[in-house]
mmCIF file with all atom_site columns, C-alpha atoms in Angstrom:
data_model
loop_
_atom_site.group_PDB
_atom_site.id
_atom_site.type_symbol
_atom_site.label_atom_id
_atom_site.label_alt_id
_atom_site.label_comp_id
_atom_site.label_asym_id
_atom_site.label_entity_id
_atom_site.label_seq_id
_atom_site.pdbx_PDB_ins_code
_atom_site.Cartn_x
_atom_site.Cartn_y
_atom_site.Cartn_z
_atom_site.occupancy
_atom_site.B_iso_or_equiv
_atom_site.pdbx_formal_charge
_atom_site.auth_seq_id
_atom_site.auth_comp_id
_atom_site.auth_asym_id
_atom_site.auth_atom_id
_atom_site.pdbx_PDB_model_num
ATOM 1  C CA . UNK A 1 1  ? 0.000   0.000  0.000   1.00 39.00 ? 8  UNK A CA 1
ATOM 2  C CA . UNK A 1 2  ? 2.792   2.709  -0.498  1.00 37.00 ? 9  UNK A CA 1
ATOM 3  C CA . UNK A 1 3  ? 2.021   5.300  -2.690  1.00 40.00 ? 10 UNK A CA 1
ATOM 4  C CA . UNK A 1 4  ? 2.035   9.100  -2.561  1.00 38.00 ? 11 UNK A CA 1
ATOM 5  C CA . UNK A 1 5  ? -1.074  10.178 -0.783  1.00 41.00 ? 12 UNK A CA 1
ATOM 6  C CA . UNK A 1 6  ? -1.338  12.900 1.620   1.00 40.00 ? 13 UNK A CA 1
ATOM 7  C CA . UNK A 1 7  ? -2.453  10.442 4.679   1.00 40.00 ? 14 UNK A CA 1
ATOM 8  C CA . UNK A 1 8  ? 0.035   8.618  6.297   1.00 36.00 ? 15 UNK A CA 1
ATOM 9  C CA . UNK A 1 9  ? -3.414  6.678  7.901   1.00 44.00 ? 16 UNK A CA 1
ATOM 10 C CA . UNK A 1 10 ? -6.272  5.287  7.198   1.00 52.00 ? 17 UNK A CA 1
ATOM 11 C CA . UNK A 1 11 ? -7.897  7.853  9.665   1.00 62.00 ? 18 UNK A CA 1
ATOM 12 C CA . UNK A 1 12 ? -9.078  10.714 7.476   1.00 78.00 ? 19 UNK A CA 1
ATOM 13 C CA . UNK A 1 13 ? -12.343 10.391 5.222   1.00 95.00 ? 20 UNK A CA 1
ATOM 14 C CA . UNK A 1 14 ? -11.728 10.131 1.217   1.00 97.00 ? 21 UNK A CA 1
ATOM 15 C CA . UNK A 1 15 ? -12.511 12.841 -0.646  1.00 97.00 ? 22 UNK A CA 1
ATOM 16 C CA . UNK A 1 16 ? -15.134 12.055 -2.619  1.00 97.00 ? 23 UNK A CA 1
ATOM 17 C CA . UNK A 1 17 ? -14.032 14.714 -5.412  1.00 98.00 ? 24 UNK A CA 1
ATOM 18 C CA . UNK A 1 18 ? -10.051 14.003 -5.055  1.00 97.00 ? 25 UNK A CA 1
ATOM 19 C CA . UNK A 1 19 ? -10.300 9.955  -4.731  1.00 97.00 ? 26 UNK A CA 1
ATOM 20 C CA . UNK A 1 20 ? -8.763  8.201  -7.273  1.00 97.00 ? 27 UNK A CA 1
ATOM 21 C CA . UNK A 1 21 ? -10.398 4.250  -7.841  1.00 97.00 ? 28 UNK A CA 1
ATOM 22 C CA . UNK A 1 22 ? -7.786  2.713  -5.581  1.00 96.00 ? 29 UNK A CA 1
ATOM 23 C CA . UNK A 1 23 ? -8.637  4.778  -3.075  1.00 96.00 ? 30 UNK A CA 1
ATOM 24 C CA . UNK A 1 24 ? -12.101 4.574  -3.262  1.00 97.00 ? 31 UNK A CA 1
ATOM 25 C CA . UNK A 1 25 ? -11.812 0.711  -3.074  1.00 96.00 ? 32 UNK A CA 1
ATOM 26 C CA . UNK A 1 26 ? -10.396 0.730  0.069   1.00 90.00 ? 33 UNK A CA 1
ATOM 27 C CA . UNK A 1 27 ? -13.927 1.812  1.620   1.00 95.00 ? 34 UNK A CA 1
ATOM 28 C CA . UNK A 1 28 ? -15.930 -0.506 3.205   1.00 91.00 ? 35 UNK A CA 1
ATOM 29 C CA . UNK A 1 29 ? -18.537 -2.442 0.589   1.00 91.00 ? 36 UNK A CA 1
ATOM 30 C CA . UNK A 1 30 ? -16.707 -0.513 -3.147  1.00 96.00 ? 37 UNK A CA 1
ATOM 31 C CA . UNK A 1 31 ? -15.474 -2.691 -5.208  1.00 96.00 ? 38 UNK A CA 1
ATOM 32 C CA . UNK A 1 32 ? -13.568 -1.947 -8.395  1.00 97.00 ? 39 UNK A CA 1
ATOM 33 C CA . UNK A 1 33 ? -16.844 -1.421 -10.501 1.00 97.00 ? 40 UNK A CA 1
ATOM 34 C CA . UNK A 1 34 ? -18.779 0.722  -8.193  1.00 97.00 ? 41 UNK A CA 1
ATOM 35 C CA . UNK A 1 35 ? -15.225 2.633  -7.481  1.00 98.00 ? 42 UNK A CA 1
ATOM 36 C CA . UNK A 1 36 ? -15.338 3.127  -11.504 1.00 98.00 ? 43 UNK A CA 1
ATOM 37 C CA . UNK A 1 37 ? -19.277 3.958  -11.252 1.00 98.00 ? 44 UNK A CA 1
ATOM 38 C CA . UNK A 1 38 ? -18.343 6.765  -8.091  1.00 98.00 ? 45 UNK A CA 1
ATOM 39 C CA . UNK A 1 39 ? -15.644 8.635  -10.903 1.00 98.00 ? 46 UNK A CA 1
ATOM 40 C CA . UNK A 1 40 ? -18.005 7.936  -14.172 1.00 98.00 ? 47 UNK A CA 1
ATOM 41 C CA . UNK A 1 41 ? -20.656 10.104 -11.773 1.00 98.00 ? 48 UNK A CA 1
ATOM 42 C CA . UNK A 1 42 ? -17.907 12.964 -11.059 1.00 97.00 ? 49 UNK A CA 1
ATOM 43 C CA . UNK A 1 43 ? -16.907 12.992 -14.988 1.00 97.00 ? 50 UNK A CA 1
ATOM 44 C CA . UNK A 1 44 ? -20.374 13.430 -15.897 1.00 97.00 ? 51 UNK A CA 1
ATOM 45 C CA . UNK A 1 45 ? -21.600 16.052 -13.258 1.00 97.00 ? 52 UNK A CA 1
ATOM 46 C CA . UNK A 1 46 ? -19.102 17.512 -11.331 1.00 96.00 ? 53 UNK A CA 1
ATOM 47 C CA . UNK A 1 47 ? -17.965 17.724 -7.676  1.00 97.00 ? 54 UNK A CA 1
ATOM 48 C CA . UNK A 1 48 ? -20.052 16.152 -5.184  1.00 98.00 ? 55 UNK A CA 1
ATOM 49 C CA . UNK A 1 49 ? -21.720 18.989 -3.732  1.00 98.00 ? 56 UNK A CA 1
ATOM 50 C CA . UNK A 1 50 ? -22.491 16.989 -0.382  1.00 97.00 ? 57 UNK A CA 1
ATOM 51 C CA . UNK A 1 51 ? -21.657 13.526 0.653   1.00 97.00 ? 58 UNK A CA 1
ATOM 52 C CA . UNK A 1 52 ? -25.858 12.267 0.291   1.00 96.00 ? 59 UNK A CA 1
ATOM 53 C CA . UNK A 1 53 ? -25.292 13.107 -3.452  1.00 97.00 ? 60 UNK A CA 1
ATOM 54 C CA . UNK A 1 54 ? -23.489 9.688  -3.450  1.00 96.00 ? 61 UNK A CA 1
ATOM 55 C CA . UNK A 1 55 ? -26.637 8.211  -3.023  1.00 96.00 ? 62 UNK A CA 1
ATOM 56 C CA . UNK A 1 56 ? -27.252 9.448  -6.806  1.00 97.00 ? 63 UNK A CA 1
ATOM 57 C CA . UNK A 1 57 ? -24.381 6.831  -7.891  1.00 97.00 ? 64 UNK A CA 1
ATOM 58 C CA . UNK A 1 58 ? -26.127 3.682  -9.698  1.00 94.00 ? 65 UNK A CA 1
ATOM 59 C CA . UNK A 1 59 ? -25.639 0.672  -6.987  1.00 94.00 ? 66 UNK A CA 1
ATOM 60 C CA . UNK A 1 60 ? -25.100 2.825  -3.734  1.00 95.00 ? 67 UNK A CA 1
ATOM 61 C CA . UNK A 1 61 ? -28.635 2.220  -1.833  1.00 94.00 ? 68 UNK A CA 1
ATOM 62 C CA . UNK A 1 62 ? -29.924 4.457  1.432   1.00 95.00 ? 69 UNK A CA 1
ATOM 63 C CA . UNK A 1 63 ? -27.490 1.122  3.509   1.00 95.00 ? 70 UNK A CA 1
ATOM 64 C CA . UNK A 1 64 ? -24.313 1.278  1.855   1.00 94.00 ? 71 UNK A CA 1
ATOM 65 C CA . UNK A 1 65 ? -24.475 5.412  1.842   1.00 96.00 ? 72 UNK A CA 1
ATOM 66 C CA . UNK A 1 66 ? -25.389 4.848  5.736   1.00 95.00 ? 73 UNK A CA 1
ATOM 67 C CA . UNK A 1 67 ? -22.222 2.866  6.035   1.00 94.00 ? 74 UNK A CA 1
ATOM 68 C CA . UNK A 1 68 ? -19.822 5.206  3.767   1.00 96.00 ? 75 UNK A CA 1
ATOM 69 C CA . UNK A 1 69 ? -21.321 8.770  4.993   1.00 95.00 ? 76 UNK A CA 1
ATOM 70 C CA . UNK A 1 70 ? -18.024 8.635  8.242   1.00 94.00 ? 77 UNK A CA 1
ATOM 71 C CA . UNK A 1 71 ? -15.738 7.884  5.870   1.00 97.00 ? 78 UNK A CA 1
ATOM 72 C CA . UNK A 1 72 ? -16.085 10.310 3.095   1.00 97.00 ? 79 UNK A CA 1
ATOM 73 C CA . UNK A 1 73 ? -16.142 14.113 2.884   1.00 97.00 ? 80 UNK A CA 1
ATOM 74 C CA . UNK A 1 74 ? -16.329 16.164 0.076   1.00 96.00 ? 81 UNK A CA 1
#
């Protein structure tokens, strides 16, 4: 897990409109497609304006945002 990210833990939330796919992967319940599925959403409209817009990505239900809303920002 080296690489050059500004954390040295696993203690601060992801930013949901900084992540890369990796990084996103490494939450709880995203996988490699729904990682792909979280960016494919920011490409096509923007910066999460709040962390609930996640809900708007294709595969993340009212449970899995529940889960994910601690360990994201935006």
């Amino acid at each position: 897990m080296s690489g050059d990210g500004k954390g040295s833990g696993a203690k601060g939330p992801v930013d949901l409109n900084a992540a890369t796919e990796e990084q996103l992967v490494g939450l709880p319940g995203i996988g490699p497609v729904m990682a792909k599925a979280i960016v494919a959403w920011r490409q096509a409209n923007g910066r999460f304006a709040n962390v609930d817009q996640l809900g708007e990505v294709d595969g993340i239900g009212p449970g899995r945002l529940q889960k994910l809303r601690e360990l994201v920002k935006v």
